[in-house]
């Protein structure tokens, strides 16, 4: 059976870098293959083994570390999601220096920078002709500045790849919700970004789709958006709401131990995605996106690798109160092993501050993180681990370690230009005259890194227990990673003991604090930092002295992005309020009454 697409020859050339396309039967399916009706599981597995990335996808996977820069009007309001009513005049970074951003990121080992050229508030970081809600209406550089250009120039200077995020959701544009008008408006913005700033390596969309100023929701013309990208930047990778790169399914930096780049998940921009994914009962968050069980039920397969996005701070935009909450070295290291080490690319957000600089605390952590990785990867203890090994199912290969080797990390790589094939493997060490199990895993893909206890050994043995056709193992390496101690998180988000608290009403949540106190903020912290359908999204917060007469405290009324980033969110009040009772009247993302527990609420006392 042959269902060879028109890019098969290209795939063969891609794979020629290491061993050439010497096997006549090695015909490849670039990015996508359909399974004809009646295809057996054995035939599907054989075809799945020969699905390969496009040149852009292959180059993207090699980046490993990319950086997100969330910067804009939210930086100056303290919000995560703006509502589009902000005065552009408040955007006024005093020391904006894009070279400081890129230089520090480059030195920290990052290979691409993606800028939030426009977030959900609609404020544009370039002087667009489409709206006055942009830097052209700000005080920064008397309205003559262009953040996108400054970053593009800095990327050129330091040899960094450049990408843009353009939010489809626009809470400022009056035409949002008038679908034909807004789609053209969005295409005009996209055209400006992709025409005036040289090469753009990645275009990053999320699927955000809320209400606009007129209360209507928009129907996006994804097909027109992507035709615009393909016309203006044909080499650009299209991420998340695209068909080149998919979202891993969380914003916590956690990849899957079993991560298939050749996946049954249909990209969301395809009209058939809802039907296909619904029939398979899968989504971006599903654990299994490519096993044989899934292949048996699937009608098509995509090369659609995962990206793991996470912020170096609790929030995505800069907030001064989070200066002491930058992720620890251990946390970043764990994220690295669970993203890059799990066959994904890590997109780490580092938000510039109100000065227009990456904060000193973030830079210090980035340098520490880079130094740790550099030290670990400086010495590969495997001799001749870069020789291509075409491994059949059940094959083993022994590797000699350098004298006096102490290791605790093993790295494995497949030549993904010839597909992702390994389904299960084991690694053993020759210790005291016998083979001792070190670790085992399922998928490998572009890169798999496994940690284990410190081991002194003379040899390693890798066994491919299960594979789709012959696996192309292009690298086996071993390293020693210094242990990292976790620094205790001393951040407090509740300043009043709950010992005297009492819930007097559950819907909406009413709490008797047990005493009258002066409050300057409250915090909502989803239990176990886990999203759930009943969690709070929009809300009103009230205080009372007697539990009968209530006063609403003015807030922005929204726990922005809480569904994807369920970390504690603290809401500061404009002025101190006195309260014996507090009430949170909240609804879920689907506008039903929210269920909030007492221990998910904290208060901050005025000094």
mmCIF file of N, CA, C and O in Angstrom, residues 31 56 190 194 203 222-236 238 243-244 269-270:
data_model
loop_
_atom_site.group_PDB
_atom_site.id
_atom_site.type_symbol
_atom_site.label_atom_id
_atom_site.label_comp_id
_atom_site.label_asym_id
_atom_site.label_seq_id
_atom_site.Cartn_x
_atom_site.Cartn_y
_atom_site.Cartn_z
ATOM 1 N N UNK A 31 4.636 15.585 6.959
ATOM 2 C CA UNK A 31 3.683 16.313 7.806
ATOM 3 C C UNK A 31 2.338 15.616 7.978
ATOM 4 O O UNK A 31 1.683 15.797 9.002
ATOM 5 N N UNK A 56 10.838 23.354 7.950
ATOM 6 C CA UNK A 56 10.622 24.342 9.014
ATOM 7 C C UNK A 56 10.422 23.674 10.360
ATOM 8 O O UNK A 56 10.935 24.139 11.396
ATOM 9 N N UNK A 190 -1.690 41.664 10.533
ATOM 10 C CA UNK A 190 -0.747 40.584 10.246
ATOM 11 C C UNK A 190 0.146 40.950 9.063
ATOM 12 O O UNK A 190 1.359 40.707 9.076
ATOM 13 N N UNK A 194 4.243 41.159 9.000
ATOM 14 C CA UNK A 194 4.982 40.200 8.169
ATOM 15 C C UNK A 194 5.608 40.840 6.935
ATOM 16 O O UNK A 194 6.301 40.161 6.181
ATOM 17 N N UNK A 203 5.142 32.538 13.786
ATOM 18 C CA UNK A 203 3.927 33.310 14.063
ATOM 19 C C UNK A 203 3.104 32.485 15.040
ATOM 20 O O UNK A 203 2.755 31.340 14.765
ATOM 21 N N UNK A 222 -9.460 31.384 9.906
ATOM 22 C CA UNK A 222 -8.101 30.859 10.031
ATOM 23 C C UNK A 222 -7.464 30.586 8.671
ATOM 24 O O UNK A 222 -6.264 30.807 8.482
ATOM 25 N N UNK A 223 -8.262 30.129 7.736
ATOM 26 C CA UNK A 223 -7.718 29.809 6.423
ATOM 27 C C UNK A 223 -7.118 31.054 5.777
ATOM 28 O O UNK A 223 -6.011 31.014 5.222
ATOM 29 N N UNK A 224 -7.821 32.173 5.884
ATOM 30 C CA UNK A 224 -7.298 33.422 5.314
ATOM 31 C C UNK A 224 -6.068 33.906 6.071
ATOM 32 O O UNK A 224 -5.121 34.436 5.468
ATOM 33 N N UNK A 225 -6.072 33.719 7.391
ATOM 34 C CA UNK A 225 -4.904 34.130 8.178
ATOM 35 C C UNK A 225 -3.662 33.360 7.724
ATOM 36 O O UNK A 225 -2.584 33.934 7.549
ATOM 37 N N UNK A 226 -3.824 32.063 7.547
ATOM 38 C CA UNK A 226 -2.655 31.251 7.208
ATOM 39 C C UNK A 226 -2.219 31.428 5.769
ATOM 40 O O UNK A 226 -1.022 31.329 5.466
ATOM 41 N N UNK A 227 -3.138 31.736 4.885
ATOM 42 C CA UNK A 227 -2.742 32.051 3.520
ATOM 43 C C UNK A 227 -1.910 33.329 3.504
ATOM 44 O O UNK A 227 -0.972 33.465 2.713
ATOM 45 N N UNK A 228 -2.251 34.272 4.399
ATOM 46 C CA UNK A 228 -1.482 35.515 4.513
ATOM 47 C C UNK A 228 -0.057 35.216 4.964
ATOM 48 O O UNK A 228 0.915 35.749 4.404
ATOM 49 N N UNK A 229 0.077 34.357 5.969
ATOM 50 C CA UNK A 229 1.411 33.988 6.457
ATOM 51 C C UNK A 229 2.193 33.275 5.365
ATOM 52 O O UNK A 229 3.375 33.589 5.106
ATOM 53 N N UNK A 230 1.567 32.321 4.710
ATOM 54 C CA UNK A 230 2.268 31.533 3.684
ATOM 55 C C UNK A 230 2.693 32.392 2.504
ATOM 56 O O UNK A 230 3.714 32.125 1.874
ATOM 57 N N UNK A 231 1.928 33.430 2.228
ATOM 58 C CA UNK A 231 2.284 34.331 1.135
ATOM 59 C C UNK A 231 3.441 35.245 1.515
ATOM 60 O O UNK A 231 4.378 35.447 0.727
ATOM 61 N N UNK A 232 3.384 35.807 2.733
ATOM 62 C CA UNK A 232 4.352 36.837 3.121
ATOM 63 C C UNK A 232 5.595 36.275 3.809
ATOM 64 O O UNK A 232 6.684 36.850 3.686
ATOM 65 N N UNK A 233 5.446 35.179 4.563
ATOM 66 C CA UNK A 233 6.574 34.571 5.274
ATOM 67 C C UNK A 233 6.489 33.052 5.106
ATOM 68 O O UNK A 233 6.183 32.320 6.050
ATOM 69 N N UNK A 234 6.749 32.553 3.908
ATOM 70 C CA UNK A 234 6.546 31.123 3.634
ATOM 71 C C UNK A 234 7.414 30.186 4.465
ATOM 72 O O UNK A 234 7.089 29.004 4.579
ATOM 73 N N UNK A 235 8.484 30.693 5.051
ATOM 74 C CA UNK A 235 9.351 29.837 5.856
ATOM 75 C C UNK A 235 9.001 29.877 7.345
ATOM 76 O O UNK A 235 9.620 29.178 8.144
ATOM 77 N N UNK A 236 8.026 30.687 7.710
ATOM 78 C CA UNK A 236 7.675 30.839 9.128
ATOM 79 C C UNK A 236 6.949 29.603 9.641
ATOM 80 O O UNK A 236 6.126 29.012 8.952
ATOM 81 N N UNK A 238 4.152 28.039 11.985
ATOM 82 C CA UNK A 238 2.858 28.514 12.480
ATOM 83 C C UNK A 238 2.494 27.708 13.722
ATOM 84 O O UNK A 238 2.292 26.496 13.647
ATOM 85 N N UNK A 243 -0.726 24.545 12.157
ATOM 86 C CA UNK A 243 -0.559 23.108 11.965
ATOM 87 C C UNK A 243 0.903 22.679 11.944
ATOM 88 O O UNK A 243 1.224 21.580 11.514
ATOM 89 N N UNK A 244 1.802 23.566 12.443
ATOM 90 C CA UNK A 244 3.216 23.207 12.545
ATOM 91 C C UNK A 244 3.605 22.793 13.955
ATOM 92 O O UNK A 244 4.427 21.891 14.141
ATOM 93 N N UNK A 269 -7.122 24.281 13.433
ATOM 94 C CA UNK A 269 -7.526 25.177 12.343
ATOM 95 C C UNK A 269 -8.214 24.430 11.209
ATOM 96 O O UNK A 269 -8.802 25.055 10.325
ATOM 97 N N UNK A 270 -8.146 23.101 11.223
ATOM 98 C CA UNK A 270 -8.811 22.330 10.176
ATOM 99 C C UNK A 270 -10.289 22.164 10.516
ATOM 100 O O UNK A 270 -10.646 21.858 11.665
#
